[in-house]
XYZ file of N, CA and C in Angstrom:
639
model
N -29.611 -53.821 71.457
C -28.485 -54.833 71.408
C -27.140 -54.028 71.473
N -26.213 -54.544 72.160
C -24.902 -53.945 72.223
C -23.868 -54.984 72.540
N -22.588 -54.640 72.496
C -21.475 -55.604 72.766
C -21.240 -55.658 74.294
N -21.935 -54.833 75.053
C -21.538 -54.672 76.514
C -22.325 -55.571 77.441
N -21.601 -55.917 78.517
C -22.350 -56.513 79.636
C -23.013 -55.467 80.463
N -22.428 -54.261 80.544
C -23.016 -53.065 81.181
C -22.882 -51.886 80.234
N -23.977 -51.304 79.889
C -23.993 -50.182 78.953
C -23.639 -48.788 79.662
N -23.092 -47.908 78.867
C -22.622 -46.622 79.537
C -23.865 -45.776 79.925
N -23.733 -44.969 81.021
C -24.702 -44.049 81.379
C -24.114 -42.648 81.267
N -24.633 -41.879 80.410
C -24.000 -40.605 80.071
C -24.721 -39.439 80.814
N -23.944 -38.604 81.429
C -24.474 -37.439 82.150
C -24.538 -36.199 81.283
N -25.664 -35.509 81.412
C -25.851 -34.339 80.447
C -24.727 -33.288 80.600
N -24.423 -32.967 81.850
C -23.478 -31.894 82.087
C -22.150 -32.067 81.480
N -21.661 -33.254 81.407
C -20.346 -33.515 80.918
C -20.284 -33.840 79.391
N -21.468 -34.084 78.797
C -21.501 -34.565 77.340
C -21.349 -33.472 76.374
N -20.564 -33.666 75.341
C -20.502 -32.831 74.253
C -20.180 -33.722 72.976
N -20.692 -33.329 71.835
C -20.445 -34.047 70.630
C -19.372 -33.297 69.912
N -18.212 -33.962 69.622
C -17.096 -33.410 68.951
C -17.071 -33.823 67.470
N -16.754 -32.884 66.588
C -16.587 -33.197 65.195
C -15.197 -32.733 64.766
N -14.450 -33.638 64.095
C -13.056 -33.274 63.798
C -12.682 -34.114 62.550
N -11.291 -34.148 62.364
C -10.791 -34.897 61.197
C -10.549 -34.027 60.057
N -10.974 -34.465 58.834
C -10.777 -33.718 57.592
C -11.837 -32.666 57.371
N -11.842 -31.651 58.396
C -12.821 -30.620 58.308
C -12.205 -29.233 58.466
N -12.780 -28.263 57.889
C -12.211 -26.897 58.019
C -12.500 -26.189 59.381
N -13.646 -26.613 59.961
C -14.091 -25.970 61.204
C -14.431 -27.049 62.204
N -13.378 -27.621 62.903
C -13.663 -28.594 63.982
C -14.378 -27.909 65.096
N -15.228 -28.635 65.829
C -15.954 -27.984 66.971
C -16.691 -29.000 67.777
N -17.553 -28.455 68.691
C -18.261 -29.355 69.669
C -19.670 -28.793 69.887
N -20.641 -29.716 70.167
C -22.006 -29.308 70.337
C -22.555 -29.912 71.652
N -23.258 -29.153 72.411
C -24.017 -29.737 73.523
C -25.406 -30.219 73.053
N -26.072 -30.963 73.822
C -27.424 -31.417 73.435
C -28.307 -30.233 73.194
N -28.167 -29.192 73.979
C -28.997 -27.978 73.803
C -28.683 -27.288 72.449
N -27.479 -27.280 72.011
C -27.072 -26.756 70.718
C -27.787 -27.524 69.658
N -27.807 -28.875 69.781
C -28.435 -29.677 68.651
C -29.911 -29.471 68.612
N -30.503 -29.283 69.770
C -31.960 -29.115 69.772
C -32.358 -27.766 69.123
N -31.453 -26.771 68.979
C -31.750 -25.521 68.379
C -31.530 -25.584 66.847
N -31.014 -26.682 66.345
C -30.713 -26.788 64.909
C -31.981 -27.280 64.185
N -31.881 -27.401 62.836
C -32.971 -27.861 62.046
C -33.397 -29.286 62.503
N -34.694 -29.559 62.746
C -35.153 -30.767 63.332
C -35.786 -31.660 62.173
N -35.453 -32.922 62.194
C -36.083 -33.927 61.343
C -36.662 -34.964 62.220
N -37.963 -35.290 61.920
C -38.652 -36.339 62.593
C -39.229 -37.291 61.653
N -38.983 -38.599 61.822
C -39.387 -39.575 60.808
C -39.548 -40.977 61.451
N -40.352 -41.763 60.732
C -40.374 -43.229 61.077
C -39.286 -43.977 60.390
N -38.648 -44.894 61.096
C -37.605 -45.737 60.466
C -37.637 -47.065 61.134
N -37.357 -48.102 60.411
C -37.129 -49.481 60.931
C -35.696 -49.744 61.318
N -35.496 -50.369 62.475
C -34.137 -50.709 62.923
C -34.137 -52.168 63.187
N -33.130 -52.903 62.661
C -33.026 -54.323 62.780
C -31.608 -54.736 63.048
N -31.412 -55.720 63.915
C -30.064 -56.211 64.235
C -29.693 -57.171 63.115
N -28.387 -57.181 62.796
C -27.889 -58.045 61.702
C -27.998 -59.541 62.170
N -28.042 -59.752 63.501
C -28.129 -61.110 63.935
C -29.639 -61.627 64.161
N -30.539 -60.738 63.755
C -31.984 -61.123 63.816
C -32.294 -62.384 62.923
N -32.840 -63.423 63.502
C -33.107 -64.620 62.798
C -34.391 -64.375 61.869
N -34.581 -65.279 61.009
C -35.772 -65.155 60.103
C -36.983 -65.228 61.045
N -37.874 -64.183 61.013
C -39.102 -64.162 61.822
C -38.775 -63.746 63.286
N -37.539 -63.303 63.471
C -37.083 -62.933 64.839
C -37.696 -61.616 65.249
N -37.517 -61.293 66.632
C -38.078 -60.133 67.205
C -37.127 -58.932 67.341
N -35.843 -59.144 66.819
C -34.906 -58.052 66.990
C -35.039 -56.967 65.877
N -36.294 -56.565 65.594
C -36.528 -55.561 64.608
C -37.705 -54.743 65.052
N -37.717 -53.544 64.712
C -38.900 -52.707 65.205
C -38.869 -51.358 64.515
N -40.026 -50.737 64.568
C -40.328 -49.397 63.911
C -40.507 -48.391 65.007
N -39.988 -47.105 64.799
C -40.209 -46.111 65.759
C -40.078 -44.800 65.045
N -40.537 -43.729 65.757
C -40.454 -42.345 65.235
C -39.251 -41.722 65.875
N -38.255 -41.416 65.093
C -36.998 -40.808 65.571
C -36.920 -39.311 65.190
N -36.462 -38.553 66.140
C -36.315 -37.090 65.983
C -34.924 -36.628 66.342
N -34.379 -35.779 65.525
C -33.005 -35.295 65.787
C -32.541 -34.297 64.685
N -31.221 -34.355 64.389
C -30.599 -33.417 63.537
C -30.035 -34.219 62.320
N -30.307 -33.766 61.072
C -29.669 -34.505 59.908
C -28.121 -34.442 60.063
N -27.481 -35.603 59.892
C -26.087 -35.640 60.031
C -25.368 -34.704 58.982
N -25.969 -34.615 57.840
C -25.388 -33.723 56.828
C -25.233 -32.256 57.249
N -26.185 -31.858 58.082
C -26.115 -30.414 58.577
C -24.881 -30.195 59.329
N -24.435 -31.114 60.212
C -23.267 -30.956 61.002
C -22.017 -31.041 60.110
N -22.054 -31.947 59.097
C -20.894 -32.183 58.233
C -20.762 -30.892 57.380
N -21.784 -30.304 56.869
C -21.719 -29.072 56.124
C -21.248 -27.871 56.904
N -21.692 -27.835 58.173
C -21.240 -26.797 59.107
C -19.746 -26.847 59.321
N -19.218 -28.077 59.425
C -17.820 -28.262 59.720
C -16.988 -28.095 58.450
N -17.567 -28.418 57.250
C -16.878 -28.172 55.981
C -15.860 -29.255 55.682
N -16.193 -30.349 54.938
C -15.212 -31.326 54.590
C -14.003 -30.648 53.863
N -12.767 -31.116 54.361
C -11.585 -30.516 53.793
C -10.755 -31.541 53.040
N -10.769 -31.472 51.654
C -10.046 -32.357 50.835
C -10.898 -33.710 50.695
N -10.208 -34.732 50.297
C -10.893 -35.940 50.005
C -11.323 -36.650 51.355
N -12.627 -37.003 51.376
C -13.115 -37.711 52.551
C -13.808 -39.011 52.109
N -13.351 -40.121 52.694
C -14.043 -41.416 52.355
C -15.030 -41.877 53.337
N -14.668 -41.897 54.574
C -15.605 -42.357 55.618
C -15.891 -41.301 56.714
N -17.039 -41.364 57.221
C -17.496 -40.706 58.473
C -17.492 -41.661 59.567
N -16.623 -41.505 60.630
C -16.457 -42.392 61.750
C -17.211 -41.870 62.915
N -17.917 -42.739 63.613
C -18.694 -42.416 64.777
C -18.102 -43.188 65.998
N -17.747 -42.456 67.037
C -17.192 -43.010 68.189
C -18.215 -42.997 69.362
N -18.306 -44.023 70.117
C -19.300 -44.097 71.241
C -18.569 -44.097 72.583
N -19.400 -43.778 73.560
C -18.896 -43.705 74.992
C -18.350 -44.987 75.488
N -18.761 -46.136 74.962
C -18.309 -47.471 75.366
C -17.161 -47.932 74.478
N -16.420 -47.071 73.880
C -15.273 -47.414 72.988
C -15.619 -48.097 71.719
N -16.914 -48.191 71.374
C -17.316 -48.742 70.117
C -17.152 -47.728 69.021
N -16.888 -48.165 67.849
C -16.845 -47.267 66.723
C -17.247 -48.021 65.419
N -17.756 -47.199 64.489
C -18.065 -47.718 63.140
C -18.128 -46.609 62.231
N -18.209 -46.869 60.948
C -18.196 -45.839 59.882
C -19.210 -46.078 58.839
N -19.521 -44.975 58.168
C -20.347 -45.074 56.939
C -19.687 -44.188 55.894
N -19.816 -44.435 54.586
C -19.279 -43.651 53.621
C -19.835 -42.244 53.669
N -19.021 -41.228 53.221
C -19.485 -39.824 53.166
C -20.780 -39.711 52.452
N -20.879 -40.405 51.248
C -22.130 -40.293 50.496
C -23.317 -40.805 51.240
N -23.211 -41.843 52.085
C -24.296 -42.254 52.828
C -24.614 -41.213 54.067
N -23.596 -40.685 54.634
C -23.773 -39.715 55.677
C -24.511 -38.464 55.197
N -24.394 -38.153 53.955
C -24.994 -36.915 53.351
C -26.483 -37.236 52.905
N -26.909 -38.538 53.050
C -28.295 -38.767 52.787
C -29.196 -37.888 53.621
N -30.220 -37.233 53.046
C -31.059 -36.290 53.805
C -31.776 -36.982 55.020
N -31.944 -38.335 54.996
C -32.578 -39.026 56.094
C -31.662 -39.795 56.980
N -30.361 -39.468 56.869
C -29.403 -40.026 57.866
C -29.440 -39.062 59.079
N -29.776 -39.636 60.231
C -30.239 -38.779 61.337
C -29.398 -39.034 62.647
N -29.003 -38.004 63.294
C -28.527 -38.018 64.679
C -29.632 -37.802 65.592
N -30.208 -38.865 66.158
C -31.453 -38.840 66.888
C -31.217 -38.678 68.424
N -32.066 -37.799 68.969
C -31.980 -37.654 70.420
C -33.360 -37.993 71.063
N -34.369 -38.211 70.209
C -35.685 -38.686 70.717
C -36.192 -39.889 69.898
N -36.910 -40.732 70.709
C -37.515 -41.911 70.118
C -38.987 -41.957 70.604
N -39.903 -41.957 69.592
C -41.314 -41.892 69.850
C -41.690 -40.726 70.801
N -41.136 -39.576 70.455
C -41.356 -38.243 71.088
C -40.895 -38.254 72.508
N -40.069 -39.094 72.915
C -39.414 -39.074 74.282
C -37.911 -39.124 74.128
N -37.184 -38.526 75.109
C -35.697 -38.604 75.101
C -35.294 -40.109 74.914
N -34.188 -40.352 74.248
C -33.653 -41.714 74.146
C -33.439 -42.287 75.518
N -33.720 -43.563 75.688
C -33.348 -44.287 76.876
C -31.847 -44.675 76.846
N -31.321 -44.996 77.929
C -29.871 -45.475 77.927
C -29.672 -46.607 76.998
N -30.641 -47.577 76.958
C -30.509 -48.747 76.171
C -30.466 -48.398 74.686
N -31.210 -47.350 74.308
C -31.231 -46.929 72.945
C -30.228 -45.846 72.546
N -29.254 -45.525 73.450
C -28.157 -44.761 73.129
C -28.137 -43.341 73.613
N -28.903 -42.982 74.682
C -28.906 -41.618 75.218
C -27.464 -41.136 75.459
N -27.244 -39.925 74.986
C -28.104 -38.856 74.509
C -28.286 -38.766 73.050
N -27.396 -39.512 72.244
C -27.480 -39.283 70.772
C -27.038 -40.614 70.142
N -27.830 -40.959 69.124
C -27.516 -42.123 68.298
C -27.737 -41.872 66.871
N -27.210 -42.783 65.969
C -27.326 -42.567 64.552
C -28.467 -43.531 64.042
N -29.186 -42.995 63.187
C -30.242 -43.824 62.417
C -29.829 -43.632 60.892
N -29.494 -44.773 60.315
C -29.014 -44.753 58.855
C -29.965 -45.539 58.023
N -30.550 -44.847 57.040
C -31.484 -45.581 56.122
C -30.747 -46.816 55.512
N -31.492 -47.988 55.583
C -31.110 -49.130 54.785
C -29.957 -50.015 55.308
N -29.463 -49.646 56.600
C -28.281 -50.340 57.006
C -28.522 -51.009 58.437
N -28.012 -52.222 58.596
C -28.270 -53.009 59.877
C -27.789 -52.195 61.020
N -28.421 -52.588 62.186
C -28.288 -51.886 63.407
C -26.818 -51.675 63.915
N -25.932 -52.563 63.607
C -24.502 -52.460 64.097
C -23.875 -51.111 63.575
N -24.349 -50.607 62.445
C -23.878 -49.358 61.942
C -24.529 -48.098 62.509
N -25.672 -48.367 63.218
C -26.410 -47.277 63.847
C -25.911 -46.975 65.174
N -24.745 -46.388 65.303
C -23.971 -46.234 66.589
C -24.783 -45.502 67.602
N -24.726 -46.045 68.841
C -25.306 -45.441 69.995
C -24.350 -44.705 70.899
N -24.843 -43.811 71.817
C -24.018 -43.153 72.700
C -22.851 -42.351 72.127
N -23.172 -41.703 70.967
C -22.145 -41.048 70.154
C -21.494 -39.846 70.906
N -20.157 -39.760 70.962
C -19.435 -38.728 71.496
C -18.590 -37.981 70.577
N -18.297 -38.578 69.415
C -17.352 -37.970 68.457
C -17.664 -38.442 67.098
N -17.529 -37.451 66.174
C -17.665 -37.767 64.649
C -16.350 -37.284 64.027
N -15.798 -38.186 63.225
C -14.476 -37.887 62.569
C -14.616 -38.175 61.058
N -14.225 -37.103 60.314
C -14.163 -37.375 58.834
C -12.777 -37.777 58.435
N -12.708 -38.895 57.722
C -11.383 -39.523 57.369
C -11.304 -39.735 55.848
N -9.996 -39.693 55.445
C -9.733 -39.953 54.064
C -9.412 -41.380 53.718
N -9.443 -42.222 54.685
C -9.171 -43.666 54.561
C -10.472 -44.443 54.778
N -10.434 -45.800 54.476
C -11.482 -46.712 54.708
C -11.374 -47.243 56.092
N -12.226 -46.807 57.048
C -12.154 -47.128 58.424
C -12.874 -48.356 58.664
N -12.320 -49.356 59.445
C -12.962 -50.561 59.846
C -13.261 -50.526 61.309
N -14.596 -50.646 61.713
C -15.005 -50.524 63.019
C -14.932 -51.802 63.877
N -15.578 -51.792 64.946
C -15.514 -52.877 65.948
C -15.798 -54.250 65.358
N -16.955 -54.324 64.685
C -17.351 -55.608 64.058
C -16.688 -55.926 62.784
N -16.346 -54.911 61.999
C -15.605 -55.219 60.772
C -14.308 -55.751 60.989
N -13.628 -55.327 62.116
C -12.329 -55.957 62.498
C -12.451 -57.418 62.815
N -13.717 -57.814 63.120
C -13.970 -59.214 63.430
C -14.575 -59.975 62.357
N -14.598 -59.394 61.126
C -14.967 -60.177 59.943
C -16.492 -59.858 59.489
N -17.119 -58.918 60.119
C -18.537 -58.626 59.689
C -18.557 -57.728 58.542
N -19.644 -57.679 57.841
C -19.801 -56.885 56.599
C -19.718 -55.416 56.856
N -18.966 -54.689 56.074
C -18.761 -53.314 56.215
C -19.880 -52.436 55.584
N -20.563 -52.969 54.544
C -21.625 -52.293 53.902
C -22.973 -52.578 54.712
N -23.216 -53.761 54.999
C -24.332 -54.226 55.890
C -25.720 -53.696 55.503
N -26.087 -53.804 54.119
C -27.396 -53.365 53.749
C -28.459 -54.354 54.219
N -29.662 -53.863 54.554
C -30.751 -54.793 55.014
C -31.134 -55.765 53.819
N -31.304 -56.961 54.191
C -31.727 -57.963 53.229
C -33.341 -58.043 53.334
N -33.866 -58.398 52.133
C -35.324 -58.488 52.127
C -35.788 -59.530 53.048
N -36.881 -59.249 53.844
C -37.395 -60.205 54.802
C -38.848 -60.008 54.886
N -39.543 -61.139 55.396
C -40.936 -61.042 55.634
C -41.264 -61.962 56.810
N -42.430 -61.702 57.374
C -42.811 -62.484 58.583
C -44.315 -62.579 58.681
N -44.803 -63.748 59.018
C -46.292 -63.922 59.167
C -46.620 -63.789 60.662
N -47.466 -62.841 61.041
C -47.774 -62.625 62.461
C -49.232 -63.137 62.734
N -50.054 -63.218 61.720
C -51.478 -63.647 61.954
C -51.831 -64.685 60.951
N -52.373 -65.760 61.366
C -52.824 -66.880 60.418
C -54.035 -67.554 61.097
N -55.231 -66.957 61.016
C -56.424 -67.572 61.597
C -57.652 -67.043 60.966
N -58.732 -67.886 61.086
C -60.078 -67.440 60.401
C -59.954 -66.937 59.072
N -59.099 -67.638 58.221
C -58.963 -67.289 56.835
C -58.180 -66.022 56.560
N -57.518 -65.425 57.493
C -56.746 -64.236 57.341
C -55.290 -64.554 57.607
N -54.438 -64.064 56.733
C -53.028 -64.188 56.857
C -52.455 -62.752 56.734
N -51.641 -62.394 57.734
C -51.130 -61.027 57.758
C -49.691 -61.026 58.421
N -48.906 -60.002 58.045
C -47.610 -59.905 58.660
C -46.901 -58.609 58.149
N -45.597 -58.693 58.128
C -44.787 -57.579 57.667
C -43.824 -58.032 56.527
N -43.393 -57.118 55.770
C -42.345 -57.261 54.699
C -41.474 -56.041 54.802
N -40.166 -56.249 54.659
C -39.218 -55.150 54.775
C -38.085 -55.321 53.841
N -37.776 -54.296 53.160
C -36.635 -54.276 52.165
C -35.717 -53.140 52.362
N -35.570 -52.637 53.645
C -34.663 -51.516 53.828
C -35.175 -50.264 53.118
N -34.174 -49.463 52.651
C -34.636 -48.230 51.948
C -34.975 -48.514 50.532
N -34.926 -49.794 50.067
C -35.381 -50.130 48.757
C -36.910 -50.198 48.684
N -37.576 -50.514 49.753
C -38.991 -50.610 49.842
C -39.458 -51.986 49.307
N -40.723 -52.249 49.362
C -41.369 -53.531 48.948
C -42.483 -53.154 47.957
N -42.458 -53.635 46.749
C -43.423 -53.369 45.739
C -44.650 -54.355 45.769
N -44.371 -55.655 46.181
C -45.508 -56.551 46.145
C -45.131 -57.737 47.108
N -46.214 -58.317 47.645
C -46.048 -59.515 48.452
C -47.112 -60.551 47.960
N -46.654 -61.817 47.840
C -47.576 -62.862 47.423
C -47.627 -63.926 48.629
N -48.761 -64.470 48.816
C -48.980 -65.489 49.823
C -49.543 -66.766 49.252
N -49.065 -67.914 49.701
C -49.492 -69.228 49.246
C -49.877 -70.031 50.475
N -51.140 -70.564 50.403
C -51.563 -71.389 51.498
C -51.839 -72.757 50.947
N -51.067 -73.758 51.517
C -51.193 -75.130 51.070
C -50.985 -75.271 49.539
N -51.954 -76.004 48.935
C -51.861 -76.108 47.490
C -52.595 -75.171 46.689
N -53.069 -74.086 47.371
C -53.799 -73.047 46.664
C -52.752 -72.237 45.795
N -53.283 -71.527 44.794
C -52.341 -70.664 43.980
C -51.813 -69.510 44.800
N -50.732 -68.907 44.353
C -50.179 -67.697 44.922
C -51.188 -66.555 44.762
N -51.369 -65.728 45.817
C -52.224 -64.644 45.811
C -51.537 -63.318 46.234
N -51.923 -62.237 45.610
C -51.428 -60.912 45.885
C -51.875 -60.470 47.282
N -51.054 -60.083 48.163
C -51.496 -59.529 49.413
C -51.766 -58.022 49.289
N -52.658 -57.585 50.113
C -52.915 -56.166 50.186
C -51.965 -55.457 51.016
N -51.284 -54.468 50.511
C -50.234 -53.715 51.212
C -50.778 -52.473 51.816
N -50.458 -52.303 53.103
C -50.806 -50.998 53.720
C -49.689 -49.969 53.365
N -50.111 -48.725 53.465
C -49.198 -47.657 53.149
C -48.016 -47.662 54.171
N -46.789 -47.644 53.709
C -45.669 -47.592 54.645
C -45.541 -46.281 55.409
N -44.999 -46.480 56.651
C -44.819 -45.292 57.490
C -43.773 -44.400 56.980
N -42.743 -45.019 56.368
C -41.522 -44.187 55.941
C -41.059 -44.717 54.627
């Protein structure tokens, strides 16, 4: 999902990731530079804030890349920093608080399901933030800026939530032959229990599979 009618197509040779703002060591990184850094590979769920109840704009994938905190620590925050702002090739921008950016599972991803990102998923680099709706998971990243003020991005300027934590949701995908099954998702808070009610029968505890992440 994006705001564009036509998404940007980024060429490897010209692309660099810039980090600047309230930092002691501003600099830039090529994709090759990032691939030589510490690698994090993890499963994470990504969902659009516009996803309807039971909708299909949510999915799970294995993301691989560099922890955002590694780049921030390398640059060295200088003085008070409130927000980490991410700028995209399509002029989109959004921010997350510094504390969220330092989460060990906040990832600058360059692979999805062990393949390079597609253009639609933000090639060459996108953000995966634990527990926050997709609009904050910026794609086609070209610049990271540390700021001492509260930055309002593209959608926040239009009245959307700046924190945007995932709300608890569930969906039934199978209901046949006496079997009811589906998914439940609570962002980075997790899900401790699910109960199912069929008609006038009493509520029953569902069996939970082990979560991927």
